[in-house]
PDB file of C-alpha atoms in Angstrom:
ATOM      1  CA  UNK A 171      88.558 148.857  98.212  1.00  0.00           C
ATOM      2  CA  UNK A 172      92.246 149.200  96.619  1.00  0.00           C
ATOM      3  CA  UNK A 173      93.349 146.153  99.173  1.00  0.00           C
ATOM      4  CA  UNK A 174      90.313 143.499  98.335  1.00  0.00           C
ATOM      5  CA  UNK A 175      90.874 144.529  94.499  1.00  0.00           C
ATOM      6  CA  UNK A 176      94.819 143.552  95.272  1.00  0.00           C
ATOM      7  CA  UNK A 177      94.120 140.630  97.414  1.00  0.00           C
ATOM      8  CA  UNK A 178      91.820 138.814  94.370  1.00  0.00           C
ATOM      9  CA  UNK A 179      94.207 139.809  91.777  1.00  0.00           C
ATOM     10  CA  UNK A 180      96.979 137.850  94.117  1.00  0.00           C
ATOM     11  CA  UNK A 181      94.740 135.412  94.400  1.00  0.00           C
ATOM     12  CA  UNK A 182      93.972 135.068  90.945  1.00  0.00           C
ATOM     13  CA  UNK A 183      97.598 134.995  90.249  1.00  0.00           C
ATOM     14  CA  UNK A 184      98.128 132.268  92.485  1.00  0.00           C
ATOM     15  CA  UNK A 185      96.119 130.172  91.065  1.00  0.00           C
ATOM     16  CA  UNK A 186      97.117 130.101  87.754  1.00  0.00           C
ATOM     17  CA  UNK A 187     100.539 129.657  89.330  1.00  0.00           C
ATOM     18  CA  UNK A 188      99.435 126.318  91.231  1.00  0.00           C
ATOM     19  CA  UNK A 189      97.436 125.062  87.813  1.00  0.00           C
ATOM     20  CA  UNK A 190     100.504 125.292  85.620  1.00  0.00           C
ATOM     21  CA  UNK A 191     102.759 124.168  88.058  1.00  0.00           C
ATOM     22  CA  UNK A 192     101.841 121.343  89.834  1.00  0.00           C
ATOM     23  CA  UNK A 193      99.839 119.341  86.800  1.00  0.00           C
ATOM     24  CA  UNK A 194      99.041 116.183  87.592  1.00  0.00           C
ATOM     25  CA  UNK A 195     100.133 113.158  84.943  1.00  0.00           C
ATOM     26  CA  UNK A 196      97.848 111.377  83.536  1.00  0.00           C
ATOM     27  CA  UNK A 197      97.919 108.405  85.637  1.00  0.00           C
ATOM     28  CA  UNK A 198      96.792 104.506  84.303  1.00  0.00           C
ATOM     29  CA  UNK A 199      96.387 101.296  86.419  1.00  0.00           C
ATOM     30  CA  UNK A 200      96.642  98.264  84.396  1.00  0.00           C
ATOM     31  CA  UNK A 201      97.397  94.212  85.067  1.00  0.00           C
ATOM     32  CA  UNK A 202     100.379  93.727  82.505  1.00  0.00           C
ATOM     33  CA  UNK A 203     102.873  91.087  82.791  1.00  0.00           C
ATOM     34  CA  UNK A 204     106.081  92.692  83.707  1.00  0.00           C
ATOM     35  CA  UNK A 205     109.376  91.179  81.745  1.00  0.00           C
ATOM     36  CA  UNK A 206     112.169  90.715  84.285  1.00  0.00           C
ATOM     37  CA  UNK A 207     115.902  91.130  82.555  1.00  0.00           C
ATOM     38  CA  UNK A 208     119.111  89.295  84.042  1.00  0.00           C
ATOM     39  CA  UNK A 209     119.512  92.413  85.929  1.00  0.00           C
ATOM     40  CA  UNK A 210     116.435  91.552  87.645  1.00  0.00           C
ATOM     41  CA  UNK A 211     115.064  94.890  86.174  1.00  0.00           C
ATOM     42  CA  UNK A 212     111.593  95.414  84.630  1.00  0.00           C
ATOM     43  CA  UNK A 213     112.514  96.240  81.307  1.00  0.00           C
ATOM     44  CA  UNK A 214     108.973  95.930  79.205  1.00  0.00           C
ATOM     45  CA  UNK A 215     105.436  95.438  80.369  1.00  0.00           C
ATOM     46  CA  UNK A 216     102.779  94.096  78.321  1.00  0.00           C
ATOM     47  CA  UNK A 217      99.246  95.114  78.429  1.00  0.00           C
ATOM     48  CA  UNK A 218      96.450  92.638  77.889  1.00  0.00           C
ATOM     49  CA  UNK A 219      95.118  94.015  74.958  1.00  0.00           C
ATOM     50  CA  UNK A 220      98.924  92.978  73.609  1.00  0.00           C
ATOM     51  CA  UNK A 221     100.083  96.809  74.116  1.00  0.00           C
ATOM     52  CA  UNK A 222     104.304  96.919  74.875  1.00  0.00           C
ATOM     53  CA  UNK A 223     105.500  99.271  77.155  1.00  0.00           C
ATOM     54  CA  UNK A 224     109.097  99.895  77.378  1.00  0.00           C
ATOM     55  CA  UNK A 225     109.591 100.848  81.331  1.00  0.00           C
ATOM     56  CA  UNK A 226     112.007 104.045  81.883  1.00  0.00           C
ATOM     57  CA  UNK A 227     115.465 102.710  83.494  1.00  0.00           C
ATOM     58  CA  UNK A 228     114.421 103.877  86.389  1.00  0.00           C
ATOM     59  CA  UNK A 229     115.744 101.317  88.880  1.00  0.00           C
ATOM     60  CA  UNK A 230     112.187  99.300  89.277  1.00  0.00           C
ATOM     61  CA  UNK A 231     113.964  95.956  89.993  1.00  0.00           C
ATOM     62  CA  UNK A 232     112.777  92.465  91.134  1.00  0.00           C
ATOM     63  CA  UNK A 233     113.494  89.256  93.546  1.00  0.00           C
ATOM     64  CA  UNK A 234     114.116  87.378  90.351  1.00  0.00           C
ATOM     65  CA  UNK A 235     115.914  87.649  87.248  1.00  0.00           C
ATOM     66  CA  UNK A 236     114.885  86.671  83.377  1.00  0.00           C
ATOM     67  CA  UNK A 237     111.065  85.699  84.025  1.00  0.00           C
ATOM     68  CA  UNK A 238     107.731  87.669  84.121  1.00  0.00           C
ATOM     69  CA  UNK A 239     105.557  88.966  86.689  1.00  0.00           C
ATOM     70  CA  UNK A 240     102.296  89.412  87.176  1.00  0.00           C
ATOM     71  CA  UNK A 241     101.408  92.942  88.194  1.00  0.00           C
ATOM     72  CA  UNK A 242      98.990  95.722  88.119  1.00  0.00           C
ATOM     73  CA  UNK A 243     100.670  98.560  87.539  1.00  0.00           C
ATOM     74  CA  UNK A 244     100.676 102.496  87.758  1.00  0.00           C
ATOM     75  CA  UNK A 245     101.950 104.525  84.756  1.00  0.00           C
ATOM     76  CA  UNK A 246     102.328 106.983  82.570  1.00  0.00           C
ATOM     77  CA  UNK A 247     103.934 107.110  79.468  1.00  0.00           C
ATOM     78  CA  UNK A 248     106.318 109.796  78.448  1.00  0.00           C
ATOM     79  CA  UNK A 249     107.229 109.706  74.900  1.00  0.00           C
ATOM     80  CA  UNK A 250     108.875 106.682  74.074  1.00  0.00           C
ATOM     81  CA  UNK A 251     109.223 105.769  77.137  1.00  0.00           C
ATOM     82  CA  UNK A 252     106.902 104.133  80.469  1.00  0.00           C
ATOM     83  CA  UNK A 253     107.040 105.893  84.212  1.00  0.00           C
ATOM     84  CA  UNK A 254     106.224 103.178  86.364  1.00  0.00           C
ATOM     85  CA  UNK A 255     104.958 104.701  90.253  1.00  0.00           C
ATOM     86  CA  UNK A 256     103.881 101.818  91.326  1.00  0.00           C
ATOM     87  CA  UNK A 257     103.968  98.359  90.934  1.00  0.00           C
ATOM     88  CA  UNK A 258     102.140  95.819  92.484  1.00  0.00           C
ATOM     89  CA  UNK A 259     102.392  91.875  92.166  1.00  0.00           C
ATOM     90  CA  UNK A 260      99.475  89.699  91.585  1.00  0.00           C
ATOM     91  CA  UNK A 261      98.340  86.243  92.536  1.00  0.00           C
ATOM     92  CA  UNK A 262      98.825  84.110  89.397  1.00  0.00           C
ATOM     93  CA  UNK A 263      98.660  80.786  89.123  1.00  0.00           C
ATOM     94  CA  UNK A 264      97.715  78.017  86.652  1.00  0.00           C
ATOM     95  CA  UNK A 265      94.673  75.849  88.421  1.00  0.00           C
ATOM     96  CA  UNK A 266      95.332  72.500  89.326  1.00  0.00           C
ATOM     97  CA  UNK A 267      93.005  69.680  89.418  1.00  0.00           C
ATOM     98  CA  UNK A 268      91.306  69.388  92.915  1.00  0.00           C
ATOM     99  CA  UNK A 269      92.275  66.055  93.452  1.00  0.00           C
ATOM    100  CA  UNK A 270      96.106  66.567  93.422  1.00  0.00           C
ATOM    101  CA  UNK A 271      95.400  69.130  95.868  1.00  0.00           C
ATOM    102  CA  UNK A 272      95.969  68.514  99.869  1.00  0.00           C
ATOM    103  CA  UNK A 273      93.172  70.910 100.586  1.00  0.00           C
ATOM    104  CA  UNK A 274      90.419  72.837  99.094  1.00  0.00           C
ATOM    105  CA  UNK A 275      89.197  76.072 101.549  1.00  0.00           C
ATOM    106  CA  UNK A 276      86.634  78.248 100.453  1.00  0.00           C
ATOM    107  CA  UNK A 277      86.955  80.996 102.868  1.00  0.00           C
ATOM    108  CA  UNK A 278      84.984  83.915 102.032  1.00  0.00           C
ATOM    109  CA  UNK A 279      86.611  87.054 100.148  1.00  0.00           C
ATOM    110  CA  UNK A 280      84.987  90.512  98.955  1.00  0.00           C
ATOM    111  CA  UNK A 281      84.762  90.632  95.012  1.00  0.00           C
ATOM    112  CA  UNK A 282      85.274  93.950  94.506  1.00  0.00           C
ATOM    113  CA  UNK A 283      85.503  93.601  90.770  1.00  0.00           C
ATOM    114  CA  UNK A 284      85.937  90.502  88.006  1.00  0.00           C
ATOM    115  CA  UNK A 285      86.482  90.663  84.128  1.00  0.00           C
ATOM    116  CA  UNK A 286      88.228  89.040  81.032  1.00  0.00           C
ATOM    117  CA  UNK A 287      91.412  90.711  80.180  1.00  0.00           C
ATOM    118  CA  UNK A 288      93.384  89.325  77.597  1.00  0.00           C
ATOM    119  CA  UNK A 289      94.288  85.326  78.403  1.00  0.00           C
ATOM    120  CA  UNK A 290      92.835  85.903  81.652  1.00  0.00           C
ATOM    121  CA  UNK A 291      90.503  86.203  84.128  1.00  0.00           C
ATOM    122  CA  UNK A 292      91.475  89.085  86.375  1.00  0.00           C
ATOM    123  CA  UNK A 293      89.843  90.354  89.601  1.00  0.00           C
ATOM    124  CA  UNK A 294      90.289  92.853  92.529  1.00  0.00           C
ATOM    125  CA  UNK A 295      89.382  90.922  95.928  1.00  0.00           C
ATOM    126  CA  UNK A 296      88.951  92.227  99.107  1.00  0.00           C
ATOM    127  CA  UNK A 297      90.479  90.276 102.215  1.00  0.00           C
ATOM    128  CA  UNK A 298      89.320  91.033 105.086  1.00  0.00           C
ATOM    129  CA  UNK A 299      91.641  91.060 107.887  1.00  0.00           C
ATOM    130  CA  UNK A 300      92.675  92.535 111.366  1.00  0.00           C
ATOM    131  CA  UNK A 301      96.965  91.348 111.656  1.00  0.00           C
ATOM    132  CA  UNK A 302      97.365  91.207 107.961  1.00  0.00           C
ATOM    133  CA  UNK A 303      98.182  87.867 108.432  1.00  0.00           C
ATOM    134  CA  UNK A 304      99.213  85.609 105.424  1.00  0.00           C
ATOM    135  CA  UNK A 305      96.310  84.279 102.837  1.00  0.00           C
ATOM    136  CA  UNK A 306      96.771  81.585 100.763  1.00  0.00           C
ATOM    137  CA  UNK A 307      95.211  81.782  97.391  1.00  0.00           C
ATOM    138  CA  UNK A 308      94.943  79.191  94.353  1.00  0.00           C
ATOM    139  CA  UNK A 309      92.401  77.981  91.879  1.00  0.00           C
ATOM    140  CA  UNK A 310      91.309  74.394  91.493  1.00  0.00           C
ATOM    141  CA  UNK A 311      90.182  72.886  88.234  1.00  0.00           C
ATOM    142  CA  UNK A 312      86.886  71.191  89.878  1.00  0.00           C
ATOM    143  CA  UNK A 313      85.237  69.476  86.572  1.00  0.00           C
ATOM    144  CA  UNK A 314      85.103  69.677  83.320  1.00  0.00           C
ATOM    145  CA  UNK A 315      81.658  68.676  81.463  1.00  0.00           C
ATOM    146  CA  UNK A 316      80.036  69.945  78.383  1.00  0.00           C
ATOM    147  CA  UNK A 317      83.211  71.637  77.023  1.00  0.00           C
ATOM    148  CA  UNK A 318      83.529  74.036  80.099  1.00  0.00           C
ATOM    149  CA  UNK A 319      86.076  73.786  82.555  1.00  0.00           C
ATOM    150  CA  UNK A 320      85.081  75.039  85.585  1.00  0.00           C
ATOM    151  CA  UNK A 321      87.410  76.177  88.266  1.00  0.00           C
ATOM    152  CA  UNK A 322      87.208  78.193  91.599  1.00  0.00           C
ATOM    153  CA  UNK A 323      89.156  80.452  94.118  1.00  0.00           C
ATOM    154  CA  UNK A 324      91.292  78.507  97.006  1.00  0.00           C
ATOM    155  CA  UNK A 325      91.269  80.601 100.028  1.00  0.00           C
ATOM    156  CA  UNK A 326      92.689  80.244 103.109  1.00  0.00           C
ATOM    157  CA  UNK A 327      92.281  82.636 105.747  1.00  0.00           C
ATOM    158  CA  UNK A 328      94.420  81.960 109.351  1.00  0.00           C
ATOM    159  CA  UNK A 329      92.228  81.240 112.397  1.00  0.00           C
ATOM    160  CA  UNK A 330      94.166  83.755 113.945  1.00  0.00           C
ATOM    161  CA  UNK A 331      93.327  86.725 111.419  1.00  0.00           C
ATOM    162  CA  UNK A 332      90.184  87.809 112.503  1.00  0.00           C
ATOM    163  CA  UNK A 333      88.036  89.853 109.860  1.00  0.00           C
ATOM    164  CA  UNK A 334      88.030  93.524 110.733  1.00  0.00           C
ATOM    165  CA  UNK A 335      88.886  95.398 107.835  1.00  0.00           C
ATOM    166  CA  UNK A 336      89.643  94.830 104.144  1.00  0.00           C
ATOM    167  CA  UNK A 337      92.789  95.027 102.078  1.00  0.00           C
ATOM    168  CA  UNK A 338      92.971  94.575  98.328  1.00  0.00           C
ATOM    169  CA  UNK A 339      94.276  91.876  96.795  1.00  0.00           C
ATOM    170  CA  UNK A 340      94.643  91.156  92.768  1.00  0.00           C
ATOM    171  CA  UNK A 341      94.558  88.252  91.332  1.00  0.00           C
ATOM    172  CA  UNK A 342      94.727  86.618  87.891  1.00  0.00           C
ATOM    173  CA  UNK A 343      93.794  82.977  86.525  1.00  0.00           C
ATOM    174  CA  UNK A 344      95.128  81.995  82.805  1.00  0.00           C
ATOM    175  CA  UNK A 345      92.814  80.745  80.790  1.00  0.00           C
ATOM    176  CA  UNK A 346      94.960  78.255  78.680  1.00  0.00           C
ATOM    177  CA  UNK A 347      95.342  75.104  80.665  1.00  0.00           C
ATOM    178  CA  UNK A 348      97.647  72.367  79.383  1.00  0.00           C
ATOM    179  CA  UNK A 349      97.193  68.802  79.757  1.00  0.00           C
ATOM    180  CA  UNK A 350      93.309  68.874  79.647  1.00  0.00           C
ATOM    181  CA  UNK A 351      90.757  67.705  77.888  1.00  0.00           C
ATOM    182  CA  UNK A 352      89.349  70.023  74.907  1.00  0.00           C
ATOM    183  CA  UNK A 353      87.524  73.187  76.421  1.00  0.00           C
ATOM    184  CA  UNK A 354      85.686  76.105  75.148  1.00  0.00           C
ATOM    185  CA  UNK A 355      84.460  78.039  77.911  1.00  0.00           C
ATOM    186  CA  UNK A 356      85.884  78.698  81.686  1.00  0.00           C
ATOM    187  CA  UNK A 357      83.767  79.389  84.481  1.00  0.00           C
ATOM    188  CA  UNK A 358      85.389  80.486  87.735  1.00  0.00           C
ATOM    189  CA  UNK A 359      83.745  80.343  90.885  1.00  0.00           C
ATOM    190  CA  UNK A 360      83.980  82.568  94.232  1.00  0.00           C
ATOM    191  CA  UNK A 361      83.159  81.883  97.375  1.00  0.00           C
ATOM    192  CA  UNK A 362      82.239  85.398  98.948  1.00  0.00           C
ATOM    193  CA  UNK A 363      80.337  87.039 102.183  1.00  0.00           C
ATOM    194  CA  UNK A 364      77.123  87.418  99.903  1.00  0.00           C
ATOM    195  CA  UNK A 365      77.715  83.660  98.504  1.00  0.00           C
ATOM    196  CA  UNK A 366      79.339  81.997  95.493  1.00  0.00           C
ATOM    197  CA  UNK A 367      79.562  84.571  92.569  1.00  0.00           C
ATOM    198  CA  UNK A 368      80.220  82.661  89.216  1.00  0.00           C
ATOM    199  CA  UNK A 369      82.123  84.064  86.040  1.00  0.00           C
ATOM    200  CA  UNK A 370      82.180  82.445  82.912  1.00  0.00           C
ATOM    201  CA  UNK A 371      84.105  83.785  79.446  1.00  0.00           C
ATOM    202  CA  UNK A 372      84.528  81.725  76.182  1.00  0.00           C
ATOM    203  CA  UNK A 373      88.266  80.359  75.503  1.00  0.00           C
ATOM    204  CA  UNK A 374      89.297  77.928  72.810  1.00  0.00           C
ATOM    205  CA  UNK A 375      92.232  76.276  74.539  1.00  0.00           C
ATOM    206  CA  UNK A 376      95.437  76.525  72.245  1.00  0.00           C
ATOM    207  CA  UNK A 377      94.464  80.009  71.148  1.00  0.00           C
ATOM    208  CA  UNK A 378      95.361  83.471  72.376  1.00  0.00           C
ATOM    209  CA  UNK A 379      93.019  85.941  71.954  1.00  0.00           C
TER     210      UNK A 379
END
């Protein structure tokens, strides 16, 4: 009896030991454009709800240097202060008019999840993949009638990457397009294995919401 009552109080002890000790941080996954310095190190990241982060010196460094990424990252802030413990680029790119184009592939893609974030439309895709070969991704400005400018995904999957399981990909359109007519909606349109999914926000071109 004197042994069981010792082992739970051990036990017991244990526990509390592991609760205190080993807390996990509150962790946040965000898209935020990431602000590269001439260091080529992410210095500030801002949120699309216009939220600054200042990143921790903490070595996170880029390819490029003075410029902004694109990127969904993993955080938690400390104070004053961002820890950054993971960082992952997204696809971002302006769309260009189909025309100037060379092609326009709609291969199929998993939409995991779509939504308006700030001055863009962001979304989680799944690609679906066996080599983890390279996709190409863009978005095409295919009309624009009735004051909507309607755009889709470009995708391009290699003949030789045969669909056997999915990987994540993120991806984010702007919504302000220059050198178009006047606009005040954006529809985007996705090409995926249960057909074309459609996702339209209002956007008054010239102004950031």
């Amino acid at each position: 009896m004197k042994r069981s009552l010792l082992y739970i109080i051990c036990s017991l002890a244990l526990l509390s030991c592991s609760k205190s000790d080993d807390a996990v941080p509150n962790l946040l996954t965000e898209f935020c454009d990431v602000h590269i310095n001439h260091d080529s190190i992410a210095v500030t990241a801002t949120l699309d709800n216009g939220t600054a982060l200042d990143i921790a010196p903490q070595g996170l460094k880029a390819a490029a240097r003075d410029t902004t990424i694109r990127s969904v990252i993993t955080y938690v802030t400390d104070g004053a202060m961002t820890l950054v413990y993971n960082n992952v680029p997204a696809l971002c790119q302006k769309p260009t008019p189909a025309a100037e184009l060379k092609s326009t592939p709609h291969d199929p893609v998993k939409l995991i999840s779509i939504w308006r974030g700030g001055n863009y439309i962001n979304m989680v895709l799944g690609e679906m993949t066996t080599a983890g070969g390279r996709h190409e991704y863009s978005f095409s400005i295919d009309s624009l009638r009735r004051r909507i400018l309607y755009t889709s995904l470009i995708h391009k999957q290699p003949a030789d990457d045969l669909p056997s399981y999915t990987q994540k990909r993120y991806a984010s359109m702007p919504l302000q397009v220059e050198g178009t007519e006047a606009y005040d909606s954006v529809s985007l349109s996705i090409v995926t294995y249960d057909g074309t999914k459609t996702f339209q926000t209002k956007h008054i071109a010239g102004q950031d919401l």
